[in-house]
Coordinates of C-alpha atoms in Angstrom, one line a residue:
Chain X
X1097 CA 86.2 90.4 144.2
X1098 CA 86.4 88.8 140.8
X1099 CA 86.1 90.6 137.4
X1100 CA 83.4 89.2 135.1
X1101 CA 84.6 88.5 131.6
X1102 CA 82.5 88.2 128.4
X1103 CA 84.3 86.3 125.6
X1104 CA 83.4 87.1 122.0
X1105 CA 84.3 84.5 119.3
X1106 CA 84.5 80.8 120.2
X1107 CA 87.0 79.7 117.6
X1108 CA 90.1 77.5 117.9
X1109 CA 92.2 80.0 120.0
X1110 CA 89.3 80.7 122.4
X1111 CA 88.8 77.0 123.1
X1112 CA 92.4 76.1 123.3
X1113 CA 93.8 79.1 125.2
X1114 CA 91.3 81.7 126.5
X1115 CA 88.8 79.5 128.3
X1116 CA 91.5 77.4 130.2
X1117 CA 93.4 80.6 130.9
X1118 CA 90.4 82.4 132.4
X1119 CA 89.7 79.4 134.5
X1120 CA 93.3 79.3 135.8
X1121 CA 93.5 83.0 136.6
X1122 CA 92.6 84.3 140.1
X1123 CA 90.5 87.4 140.2
X1124 CA 88.6 86.8 136.9
X1125 CA 85.8 84.5 135.8
X1126 CA 83.9 83.8 132.7
X1127 CA 80.4 85.2 132.9
X1128 CA 79.1 84.9 129.3
X1129 CA 80.1 84.2 125.8
X1130 CA 79.0 85.5 122.4
X1131 CA 79.4 83.4 119.3
X1132 CA 77.5 83.2 116.0
X1133 CA 77.6 79.4 116.0
X1134 CA 78.9 77.9 119.2
X1135 CA 77.5 77.6 122.7
X1136 CA 79.1 76.5 126.0
X1137 CA 77.3 74.2 128.5
X1138 CA 78.5 76.1 131.6
X1139 CA 78.2 79.7 130.5
X1140 CA 75.3 81.9 129.3
X1141 CA 75.7 81.9 125.5
X1142 CA 74.6 84.7 123.1
X1143 CA 74.5 85.0 119.4
X1144 CA 76.1 88.4 119.3
X1145 CA 78.0 91.0 121.3
X1146 CA 75.0 93.4 121.5
X1147 CA 72.8 90.8 123.1
X1148 CA 75.5 89.7 125.5
X1149 CA 76.1 93.3 126.6
X1150 CA 72.4 93.9 127.1
X1151 CA 71.9 90.7 129.1
X1152 CA 74.9 91.1 131.3
X1153 CA 75.3 94.6 132.9
X1154 CA 77.6 93.0 135.4
X1155 CA 80.3 92.3 132.8
X1156 CA 83.5 94.2 133.6
X1157 CA 85.7 93.1 130.7
X1158 CA 85.0 92.0 127.2
X1159 CA 87.7 89.9 125.5
X1160 CA 87.6 89.7 121.7
X1161 CA 88.9 86.5 120.0
X1162 CA 87.1 87.2 116.7
X1163 CA 89.0 87.7 113.4
X1164 CA 90.7 91.2 113.1
X1165 CA 88.5 92.4 110.3
X1166 CA 85.4 93.0 112.5
X1167 CA 87.2 93.7 115.8
X1168 CA 87.1 97.5 115.5
X1169 CA 83.3 97.8 115.4
X1170 CA 83.0 95.3 118.3
X1171 CA 85.7 97.1 120.3
X1172 CA 83.9 100.5 119.9
X1173 CA 80.6 98.9 121.0
X1174 CA 82.3 97.5 124.1
X1175 CA 83.9 100.9 125.0
X1176 CA 80.7 102.8 124.3
X1177 CA 79.0 100.4 126.8
X1178 CA 81.7 101.4 129.4
X1179 CA 83.3 98.0 129.6
X1180 CA 87.1 97.3 129.6
X1181 CA 88.4 95.8 126.4
X1182 CA 91.0 93.0 125.8
X1183 CA 92.0 92.3 122.3
X1184 CA 93.6 89.2 120.7
X1185 CA 96.5 90.0 118.3
X1186 CA 96.5 91.9 116.1
X1187 CA 94.4 94.4 118.1
X1188 CA 92.5 95.5 115.0
X1189 CA 92.8 95.4 111.2
X1190 CA 94.6 98.7 110.9
X1191 CA 96.7 101.2 112.9
X1192 CA 94.2 104.0 112.4
X1193 CA 91.4 101.8 113.9
X1194 CA 93.6 101.3 116.9
X1195 CA 94.2 105.0 117.4
X1196 CA 90.5 105.5 117.3
X1197 CA 90.0 102.8 119.9
X1198 CA 92.7 104.3 122.0
X1199 CA 91.1 107.7 122.0
X1200 CA 87.6 106.2 122.7
X1201 CA 89.0 104.2 125.6
X1202 CA 90.6 107.3 127.1
X1203 CA 87.3 109.2 126.8
X1204 CA 85.3 106.3 128.4
X1205 CA 88.0 105.9 131.1
X1206 CA 88.2 102.2 130.2
X1207 CA 91.2 100.0 130.1
X1208 CA 92.3 98.8 126.7
X1209 CA 94.8 96.0 126.4
X1210 CA 96.3 94.9 123.1
X1211 CA 97.7 91.4 123.9
X1212 CA 100.8 89.9 122.2
X1213 CA 100.7 86.4 123.6
X1214 CA 104.1 85.3 122.3
X1215 CA 105.7 88.0 124.5
X1216 CA 104.5 85.9 127.5
X1217 CA 106.2 82.7 126.3
X1218 CA 108.4 81.1 129.1
X1219 CA 111.8 82.0 127.8
X1220 CA 111.3 85.5 126.4
X1221 CA 112.0 87.3 129.6
X1222 CA 115.1 85.3 130.5
X1223 CA 116.3 85.9 126.9
X1224 CA 115.6 89.7 127.2
X1225 CA 117.5 89.8 130.5
X1226 CA 120.5 87.9 129.0
X1227 CA 120.6 90.2 126.0
X1228 CA 120.5 93.4 128.2
X1229 CA 124.1 92.7 129.2
X1230 CA 125.3 92.0 125.7
X1231 CA 125.3 93.5 122.3
X1232 CA 123.6 91.7 119.5
X1233 CA 125.5 91.9 116.2
X1234 CA 123.1 89.9 114.1
X1235 CA 119.6 88.6 114.6
X1236 CA 117.8 86.1 112.3
X1237 CA 114.1 85.2 112.6
X1238 CA 112.8 82.0 110.9
X1239 CA 109.1 81.4 111.3
X1240 CA 107.8 78.6 109.2
X1241 CA 104.7 76.5 109.6
X1242 CA 102.1 74.6 107.6
X1243 CA 99.1 76.9 107.1
X1244 CA 97.0 73.8 106.4
X1245 CA 97.8 72.5 109.8
X1246 CA 97.6 75.7 111.8
X1247 CA 94.8 77.6 110.1
X1248 CA 92.4 75.0 108.7
X1249 CA 89.3 76.6 107.2
X1250 CA 90.3 80.1 108.3
X1251 CA 89.3 81.9 105.2
X1252 CA 89.7 85.4 106.8
X1253 CA 93.5 85.1 106.8
X1254 CA 93.4 85.2 103.0
X1255 CA 91.0 88.1 102.8
X1256 CA 92.2 91.8 102.8
X1257 CA 93.1 92.7 106.3
X1258 CA 93.8 89.1 107.2
X1259 CA 97.6 89.7 107.0
X1260 CA 98.4 86.2 105.6
X1261 CA 101.7 84.8 106.9
X1262 CA 102.0 87.9 109.1
X1263 CA 99.3 86.4 111.3
X1264 CA 102.0 84.0 112.8
X1265 CA 104.9 86.3 111.8
X1266 CA 103.6 89.1 114.0
X1267 CA 104.2 86.8 116.9
X1268 CA 107.9 86.9 116.1
X1269 CA 107.9 90.6 115.6
X1270 CA 106.2 91.0 119.0
X1271 CA 109.0 89.0 120.6
X1272 CA 111.7 90.9 118.7
X1273 CA 110.3 94.3 119.8
X1274 CA 110.2 93.1 123.4
X1275 CA 113.7 91.6 123.4
X1276 CA 115.5 94.7 122.1
X1277 CA 116.1 97.9 123.8
X1278 CA 116.6 99.9 120.6
X1279 CA 113.5 100.7 118.5
X1280 CA 113.2 98.4 115.4
X1281 CA 112.6 99.8 112.0
X1282 CA 111.9 98.1 108.7
X1283 CA 114.4 98.5 105.8
X1284 CA 112.8 96.4 103.1
X1285 CA 110.3 93.7 102.5
X1286 CA 109.4 91.1 99.8
X1287 CA 105.9 89.8 100.0
X1288 CA 105.0 86.6 98.0
X1289 CA 101.3 86.5 97.2
X1290 CA 99.8 83.4 95.6
X1291 CA 98.0 84.0 92.3
X1292 CA 94.3 84.7 93.0
X1293 CA 94.9 85.6 96.7
X1294 CA 95.0 88.9 98.6
X1295 CA 97.5 88.2 101.4
X1296 CA 101.1 86.9 101.4
X1297 CA 102.0 83.2 101.9
X1298 CA 105.6 84.1 102.5
X1299 CA 107.6 87.2 103.4
X1300 CA 111.2 88.2 103.7
X1301 CA 112.0 91.3 105.8
X1302 CA 115.2 93.2 106.5
X1303 CA 115.0 95.3 109.7
X1304 CA 117.4 97.2 111.9
X1305 CA 117.6 97.9 115.6
X1306 CA 120.2 100.5 116.4
X1307 CA 123.0 99.3 114.2
X1308 CA 122.1 95.6 114.6
X1309 CA 120.8 94.0 111.4
X1310 CA 117.8 91.8 111.6
X1311 CA 116.4 89.4 109.0
X1312 CA 113.0 87.7 109.2
X1313 CA 111.7 84.9 107.0
X1314 CA 108.1 84.0 107.3
X1315 CA 106.7 81.0 105.3
X1316 CA 103.4 79.2 105.4
X1317 CA 104.4 76.5 102.9
X1318 CA 106.4 74.4 105.4
X1319 CA 105.1 70.8 105.2
X1320 CA 107.4 69.4 107.9
X1321 CA 107.5 70.4 111.5
X1322 CA 107.0 74.1 112.3
X1323 CA 110.1 76.2 113.0
X1324 CA 109.6 79.3 115.2
X1325 CA 113.1 80.4 116.0
X1326 CA 115.1 83.6 116.7
X1327 CA 118.9 83.3 116.4
X1328 CA 121.1 86.0 118.0
X1329 CA 124.8 86.5 117.5
X1330 CA 126.6 88.7 120.0
X1331 CA 129.9 90.7 120.0
X1332 CA 131.3 88.2 122.4
X1333 CA 130.9 85.4 119.9
X1334 CA 127.9 83.8 121.5
X1335 CA 125.2 82.1 119.5
X1336 CA 121.9 82.1 121.2
X1337 CA 118.6 80.6 120.1
X1338 CA 115.1 81.6 121.3
X1339 CA 113.2 78.6 120.0
X1340 CA 109.7 77.0 119.8
X1341 CA 108.0 80.4 119.6
X1342 CA 109.8 81.7 122.7
X1343 CA 109.4 78.6 124.9
X1344 CA 113.1 77.6 125.0
X1345 CA 116.3 79.6 125.2
X1346 CA 119.8 78.2 124.7
X1347 CA 123.2 79.7 124.4
X1348 CA 126.0 78.0 122.4
X1349 CA 124.0 74.8 122.5
X1350 CA 123.4 74.7 126.2
X1351 CA 119.8 75.1 127.4
X1352 CA 119.3 78.1 129.7
X1353 CA 115.5 78.1 130.1
X1354 CA 112.6 75.9 129.1
X1355 CA 109.2 76.4 130.6
X1356 CA 105.6 75.4 130.3
X1357 CA 103.2 77.6 128.4
X1358 CA 101.3 80.0 130.6
X1359 CA 101.0 82.7 127.9
X1360 CA 97.3 83.4 128.1
X1361 CA 97.0 83.0 131.9
X1362 CA 99.7 85.7 132.1
X1363 CA 97.6 87.9 129.7
X1364 CA 94.5 87.6 131.8
X1365 CA 96.4 88.3 135.0
X1366 CA 97.9 91.4 133.4
X1367 CA 94.4 92.5 132.2
X1368 CA 93.1 92.1 135.8
X1369 CA 96.0 94.2 137.1
X1370 CA 95.6 96.9 134.4
X1371 CA 91.9 97.3 135.3
X1372 CA 92.8 97.5 139.0
X1373 CA 95.4 100.2 138.3
X1374 CA 93.2 102.1 135.8
X1375 CA 95.8 101.7 133.1
X1376 CA 96.0 100.6 129.4
X1377 CA 98.6 98.8 127.4
X1378 CA 98.5 99.3 123.6
X1379 CA 101.9 98.8 122.0
X1380 CA 101.6 99.1 118.2
X1381 CA 105.2 98.3 117.4
X1382 CA 104.6 94.8 116.0
X1383 CA 101.6 95.8 113.8
X1384 CA 103.5 99.0 112.7
X1385 CA 106.3 96.8 111.3
X1386 CA 103.7 94.8 109.4
X1387 CA 102.1 97.9 107.9
X1388 CA 105.5 99.2 107.0
X1389 CA 106.3 95.9 105.2
X1390 CA 103.1 96.2 103.1
X1391 CA 103.6 99.9 102.4
X1392 CA 107.2 99.5 101.2
X1393 CA 107.0 96.0 99.8
X1394 CA 108.3 94.5 96.6
X1395 CA 105.3 92.3 95.6
X1396 CA 105.9 88.9 93.9
X1397 CA 103.1 86.8 92.6
X1398 CA 103.8 83.1 93.3
X1399 CA 102.1 79.8 92.5
X1400 CA 98.4 79.4 93.4
X1401 CA 97.9 77.7 96.7
X1402 CA 95.2 75.2 97.5
X1403 CA 94.3 75.4 101.2
X1404 CA 92.6 72.1 101.2
X1405 CA 94.8 69.7 99.3
X1406 CA 97.6 67.9 101.0
X1407 CA 100.8 68.2 98.9
Chain L
X1443 CA 119.4 136.3 115.0
X1444 CA 118.7 134.2 111.9
X1445 CA 118.8 130.4 111.8
X1446 CA 121.1 128.9 109.2
X1447 CA 119.5 126.3 107.0
X1448 CA 121.2 123.6 105.0
X1449 CA 119.0 122.1 102.2
X1450 CA 119.5 118.6 100.9
X1451 CA 118.2 117.6 97.5
X1452 CA 117.8 120.1 94.8
X1453 CA 115.0 118.6 92.8
X1454 CA 111.8 120.2 91.5
X1455 CA 110.2 120.8 94.8
X1456 CA 113.3 122.4 96.3
X1457 CA 113.7 124.9 93.4
X1458 CA 110.0 125.7 93.0
X1459 CA 109.1 125.9 96.7
X1460 CA 111.8 125.6 99.3
X1461 CA 114.3 128.1 98.0
X1462 CA 111.8 131.0 97.5
X1463 CA 110.1 130.1 100.8
X1464 CA 113.4 130.3 102.7
X1465 CA 114.2 133.6 101.0
X1466 CA 110.7 135.0 102.0
X1467 CA 110.8 133.9 105.6
X1468 CA 112.2 136.2 108.4
X1469 CA 114.5 134.7 110.8
X1470 CA 116.0 132.0 108.6
X1471 CA 118.5 132.0 105.7
X1472 CA 120.0 129.5 103.3
X1473 CA 123.5 128.8 104.4
X1474 CA 124.4 125.7 102.2
X1475 CA 123.0 123.1 99.9
X1476 CA 123.9 119.4 99.3
X1477 CA 123.0 117.8 96.0
X1478 CA 124.5 115.0 94.0
X1479 CA 124.2 116.8 90.7
X1480 CA 123.1 120.4 91.1
X1481 CA 124.8 123.5 92.5
X1482 CA 123.6 127.0 93.3
X1483 CA 125.5 130.1 92.3
X1484 CA 124.8 132.0 95.5
X1485 CA 125.2 129.3 98.2
X1486 CA 128.0 126.9 99.1
X1487 CA 127.2 123.7 97.3
X1488 CA 128.3 120.2 98.5
X1489 CA 127.9 116.8 96.9
X1490 CA 126.5 115.2 100.0
X1491 CA 125.1 115.7 103.5
X1492 CA 128.2 114.5 105.3
X1493 CA 130.4 117.0 103.5
X1494 CA 127.9 119.8 104.1
X1495 CA 127.6 119.1 107.9
X1496 CA 131.4 118.9 108.2
X1497 CA 132.0 122.2 106.3
X1498 CA 129.2 124.1 108.1
X1499 CA 129.3 123.8 111.9
X1500 CA 127.1 126.9 111.9
X1501 CA 124.1 125.1 110.4
X1502 CA 121.1 125.2 112.8
X1503 CA 118.6 123.3 110.6
X1504 CA 118.9 120.7 107.9
X1505 CA 115.9 120.5 105.6
X1506 CA 115.5 117.3 103.6
X1507 CA 113.9 117.5 100.1
X1508 CA 115.2 114.1 98.9
X1509 CA 113.1 111.1 98.0
X1510 CA 111.6 109.3 101.0
X1511 CA 113.6 106.1 100.4
X1512 CA 116.8 107.6 101.7
X1513 CA 115.5 110.1 104.1
X1514 CA 115.8 108.0 107.3
X1515 CA 119.6 107.6 107.1
X1516 CA 120.0 111.3 106.3
X1517 CA 117.7 112.3 109.1
X1518 CA 119.6 110.1 111.6
X1519 CA 122.9 111.7 110.4
X1520 CA 121.5 115.2 110.9
X1521 CA 120.2 114.4 114.4
X1522 CA 123.5 112.7 115.4
X1523 CA 125.2 115.9 114.4
X1524 CA 123.0 117.8 116.8
X1525 CA 121.1 119.8 114.1
X1526 CA 117.4 120.4 113.9
X1527 CA 115.6 118.4 111.3
X1528 CA 112.8 119.4 108.8
X1529 CA 111.3 116.8 106.6
X1530 CA 109.4 117.0 103.3
X1531 CA 106.3 114.8 103.2
X1532 CA 106.2 111.9 103.7
X1533 CA 108.6 112.3 106.6
X1534 CA 110.3 108.9 105.9
X1535 CA 109.6 105.7 104.0
X1536 CA 107.9 103.9 106.9
X1537 CA 106.2 104.5 110.2
X1538 CA 108.9 102.6 112.2
X1539 CA 111.6 104.8 110.7
X1540 CA 109.8 107.8 111.9
X1541 CA 109.4 106.4 115.4
X1542 CA 113.2 105.8 115.5
X1543 CA 113.8 109.4 114.3
X1544 CA 111.4 110.7 117.0
X1545 CA 113.3 108.9 119.7
X1546 CA 116.6 110.0 118.4
X1547 CA 115.5 113.6 118.2
X1548 CA 114.2 113.5 121.7
X1549 CA 117.6 112.1 123.0
X1550 CA 119.5 114.7 121.0
X1551 CA 117.2 117.5 122.2
X1552 CA 116.7 118.5 118.6
X1553 CA 113.5 119.7 116.9
X1554 CA 112.0 117.4 114.3
X1555 CA 109.2 118.8 112.1
X1556 CA 107.4 116.5 109.7
X1557 CA 105.8 119.0 107.2
X1558 CA 102.5 118.5 105.4
X1559 CA 102.5 121.4 103.0
X1560 CA 98.9 121.1 101.9
X1561 CA 97.7 121.8 105.4
X1562 CA 99.1 125.3 104.9
X1563 CA 97.1 126.0 101.8
X1564 CA 95.2 129.2 102.0
X1565 CA 91.6 127.9 102.5
X1566 CA 92.3 124.9 104.8
X1567 CA 92.1 126.9 108.0
X1568 CA 88.9 128.8 107.0
X1569 CA 87.3 125.5 106.0
X1570 CA 88.3 123.9 109.3
X1571 CA 86.8 126.8 111.2
X1572 CA 83.6 126.6 109.2
X1573 CA 83.3 122.9 109.7
X1574 CA 83.8 123.2 113.5
X1575 CA 80.3 124.7 113.8
X1576 CA 78.7 122.0 111.6
X1577 CA 78.4 118.3 111.3
X1578 CA 79.7 116.7 108.1
X1579 CA 77.4 113.9 106.9
X1580 CA 79.5 112.8 103.9
X1581 CA 82.9 113.7 102.6
X1582 CA 84.3 112.8 99.2
X1583 CA 87.9 113.3 98.1
X1584 CA 88.8 113.3 94.4
X1585 CA 92.5 113.7 93.7
X1586 CA 93.4 113.2 90.1
X1587 CA 96.4 114.4 88.1
X1588 CA 98.6 113.5 85.2
X1589 CA 101.6 111.7 86.6
X1590 CA 103.5 112.5 83.3
X1591 CA 103.0 116.2 84.0
X1592 CA 103.6 116.3 87.7
X1593 CA 106.3 113.7 88.2
X1594 CA 108.4 113.6 85.0
X1595 CA 111.4 111.4 85.3
X1596 CA 110.8 110.6 89.0
X1597 CA 111.5 106.9 89.0
X1598 CA 111.5 106.7 92.8
X1599 CA 107.7 107.1 92.9
X1600 CA 107.4 103.7 91.2
X1601 CA 109.9 101.9 93.4
X1602 CA 109.0 100.1 96.7
X1603 CA 108.5 102.8 99.3
X1604 CA 107.7 105.5 96.7
X1605 CA 104.0 105.2 97.5
X1606 CA 102.9 105.7 93.9
X1607 CA 99.6 107.7 93.6
X1608 CA 99.7 108.2 97.4
X1609 CA 102.5 110.7 96.9
X1610 CA 99.9 113.3 95.9
X1611 CA 97.1 111.4 97.7
X1612 CA 98.7 111.9 101.0
X1613 CA 98.3 115.6 100.6
X1614 CA 94.5 115.1 100.6
X1615 CA 94.8 112.8 103.6
X1616 CA 96.9 115.5 105.4
X1617 CA 94.1 118.1 104.8
X1618 CA 91.4 115.6 105.8
X1619 CA 93.0 114.8 109.1
X1620 CA 93.5 118.5 109.8
X1621 CA 89.9 119.4 108.9
X1622 CA 88.2 116.9 111.1
X1623 CA 88.0 116.9 114.9
X1624 CA 87.3 113.1 115.0
X1625 CA 90.2 110.7 114.3
X1626 CA 90.0 109.2 110.8
X1627 CA 90.3 105.5 110.3
X1628 CA 90.5 103.4 107.2
X1629 CA 87.8 100.9 106.4
X1630 CA 88.9 99.4 103.1
X1631 CA 91.1 100.1 100.1
X1632 CA 91.6 99.0 96.5
X1633 CA 95.0 99.6 95.0
X1634 CA 95.5 99.4 91.3
X1635 CA 99.1 98.5 90.4
X1636 CA 100.2 98.6 86.8
X1637 CA 101.6 95.3 85.5
X1638 CA 105.4 95.3 86.0
X1639 CA 105.3 98.1 88.6
X1640 CA 105.6 98.1 92.4
X1641 CA 103.3 101.0 93.5
X1642 CA 99.7 101.9 92.7
X1643 CA 98.7 104.3 89.9
X1644 CA 95.2 104.6 91.4
X1645 CA 93.5 103.9 94.7
X1646 CA 90.0 103.9 96.1
X1647 CA 89.6 104.3 99.9
X1648 CA 86.7 104.2 102.2
X1649 CA 87.3 105.9 105.5
X1650 CA 85.4 107.0 108.5
X1651 CA 85.6 109.9 111.0
X1652 CA 83.3 109.4 113.9
X1653 CA 80.1 108.3 112.1
X1654 CA 80.9 110.4 109.0
X1655 CA 81.7 108.3 105.9
X1656 CA 84.6 109.4 103.7
X1657 CA 85.5 108.2 100.3
X1658 CA 88.8 109.0 98.5
X1659 CA 89.7 108.4 94.9
X1660 CA 93.3 109.0 93.8
X1661 CA 94.2 108.6 90.2
X1662 CA 97.4 109.4 88.3
X1663 CA 95.9 108.6 84.8
X1664 CA 94.1 111.9 84.4
X1665 CA 95.1 113.4 81.1
X1666 CA 93.1 116.6 81.4
X1667 CA 93.5 119.3 84.1
X1668 CA 94.2 118.1 87.6
X1669 CA 91.4 117.9 90.1
X1670 CA 92.3 118.2 93.8
X1671 CA 89.0 118.5 95.5
X1672 CA 87.3 117.7 98.8
X1673 CA 83.5 117.8 98.9
X1674 CA 81.7 118.1 102.1
X1675 CA 77.9 117.6 102.8
X1676 CA 76.5 118.8 106.1
X1677 CA 73.4 118.0 108.2
X1678 CA 72.1 121.4 107.4
X1679 CA 72.1 120.5 103.7
X1680 CA 75.1 122.6 102.8
X1681 CA 77.4 121.5 100.0
X1682 CA 81.0 122.8 100.5
X1683 CA 84.0 122.4 98.3
X1684 CA 87.6 122.7 99.3
X1685 CA 89.2 122.9 95.9
X1686 CA 92.5 123.3 94.0
X1687 CA 94.4 121.4 96.7
X1688 CA 93.1 123.6 99.5
X1689 CA 93.5 127.0 97.8
X1690 CA 89.8 127.7 97.4
X1691 CA 86.8 127.1 99.6
X1692 CA 83.2 127.6 98.5
X1693 CA 79.8 126.8 100.1
X1694 CA 76.7 126.1 97.9
X1695 CA 78.6 127.6 95.0
X1696 CA 79.5 130.9 96.7
X1697 CA 83.2 131.4 97.2
X1698 CA 84.2 131.9 100.8
X1699 CA 87.9 132.1 100.6
X1700 CA 90.6 132.1 97.9
X1701 CA 94.2 132.9 98.7
X1702 CA 97.7 132.9 97.4
X1703 CA 100.0 130.0 98.0
X1704 CA 102.2 130.6 101.0
X1705 CA 102.4 127.0 102.0
X1706 CA 106.2 126.6 102.2
X1707 CA 106.8 130.0 103.7
X1708 CA 104.4 129.1 106.5
X1709 CA 106.3 125.8 107.0
X1710 CA 109.6 127.6 107.4
X1711 CA 108.1 130.1 109.8
X1712 CA 106.7 127.2 111.8
X1713 CA 110.1 125.5 111.8
X1714 CA 111.7 128.7 113.1
X1715 CA 109.1 128.9 115.9
X1716 CA 109.4 125.2 116.8
X1717 CA 113.2 125.6 117.2
X1718 CA 112.7 128.8 119.3
X1719 CA 110.3 126.9 121.6
X1720 CA 112.3 123.7 121.7
X1721 CA 109.4 121.7 120.4
X1722 CA 108.7 119.1 117.7
X1723 CA 105.8 118.4 115.4
X1724 CA 105.5 114.9 114.0
X1725 CA 102.0 114.0 113.1
X1726 CA 101.9 110.5 111.6
X1727 CA 98.1 110.4 110.8
X1728 CA 98.4 110.9 107.0
X1729 CA 101.1 108.3 106.6
X1730 CA 99.4 105.9 109.0
X1731 CA 96.3 105.9 106.7
X1732 CA 98.5 105.1 103.7
X1733 CA 100.2 102.2 105.5
X1734 CA 96.8 101.0 106.6
X1735 CA 95.6 101.1 103.0
X1736 CA 98.5 99.0 101.8
X1737 CA 98.1 96.5 104.7
X1738 CA 94.4 95.9 104.2
X1739 CA 94.3 96.4 100.4
X1740 CA 92.6 94.5 97.7
X1741 CA 95.2 94.6 95.0
X1742 CA 94.3 94.8 91.3
X1743 CA 96.8 94.5 88.5
X1744 CA 96.0 97.0 85.8
X1745 CA 97.4 97.8 82.3
X1746 CA 101.1 98.5 82.0
X1747 CA 101.8 102.3 82.1
X1748 CA 104.5 104.0 80.1
X1749 CA 105.7 107.0 82.0
X1750 CA 107.2 108.6 78.8
X1751 CA 104.7 108.2 76.1
X1752 CA 101.9 110.7 75.6
X1753 CA 98.6 109.0 75.2

């Protein structure tokens, strides 16, 4: 038996990751898509979620790849239609929306899965296992990329609820909260918001996990290569690096693990298993840290930023 | 048997509410206080929490009335000392701090109680019971007060983590989330931050509970009398008002309930009962809505505000 998936939102992430991942995962198949603008040659294509649900009573799962600002209403519609729900990160625009989705899914006896794709990166689990046997004394996150390269034309990231540089930064936070045994809490945050915009282009966080201090620097103004790196110092004097967004792990300069990217295939396999087991997976820790950063932030206004112009 | 309470922070709220409430509550008594500046003639007074804990091994409960920015570290110290913990609202500066406190309390087998004093206002429970038998079609919160009158000299409310106008506004949100059966989620927020400050002086929220729309207007720039009112319209055409911060409830102009303020005495009675039952009470819903408001806000810069000058 194979679970029928309906995909909503056919943007960059759906094309680059979700469609190949669904095709590569046993036990699931793409049955339909819904997109305002795009169609697929080899799957029934609908203009909206409502039409897709009505046309395909056989859909078991709806997977949302739309921007977070509209995801709550779509998620509620999916759950009210009795279908299982899979959510791109962040699972909704706000924590209270997610709590409402959680209660609705429980009432509907549907699976809800808030995915954090970076947790499935090849070296995250080896790094977590390595760290389990040691004590981290200091952790530093550096997450820098060129917003013009990675988010071309995505106006929603600059709108309220779009999270700005936390859209990539939450990937780092999702890895951090998976790596560490102790719960992570925020101590302070500085958010740099370009003049005339609503979301930060850069953020500096100080966090804490047990008595381990953690710093995080997120910056979208990088014009060179992206840097997605978590550096870990231990009480035995080791210096470890989880690099390239979780794909590579090295200790004292020696590579321990480097793997291919199967992040989204692992997410769809997990969704399949959650549905089979009648369970849900809705970990709010990464988005909670982002909400805390906004709530306790020192706000700086920085220079206006032109998303179009090359520098 | 009476539970021994140590009180930390001897500011306005401690003097006006906590001390009389402890004196009025059976089964608890004030055993010591800790305050940087103030002392009490009739209770052992210490300069800090650490000294108080060391000097009073008989303390069962520590009640924190300090500003939220330092409450996490104090709360962790209390729990690590194996004492039960009672927290003024908001329970900490951030949601992730509270999750860490929750886990620490569970490990220490201590009670943790995040209080929301406005929920104990005289007319809240009658209003909730009345609403249980009806359907609200529209709810409007108006929470306006003069910050110069109600928070004189409290610089912490303007610092990052001080929440600004959400310090009183969270009282309204704590009542709202108690009144309604459906979970409440945030839809959008506009935060008005005075030039040169870090926290909002006014906020407009749109929220939703099931399919009931809720609006909330918080404003600290009121120069007349304070207005702390929740207006409820029902599908039977009733117009109800929960007024004066929850003290009075009227329907179609007729007063249903008006009671004296026993908010803090009820909180200490509940703390006593939670300790006796080995339970905790840590409802994050009000602070989650505040965090969501910051995370998804449209930020406006408004005129500078002088906390000292009369207008």
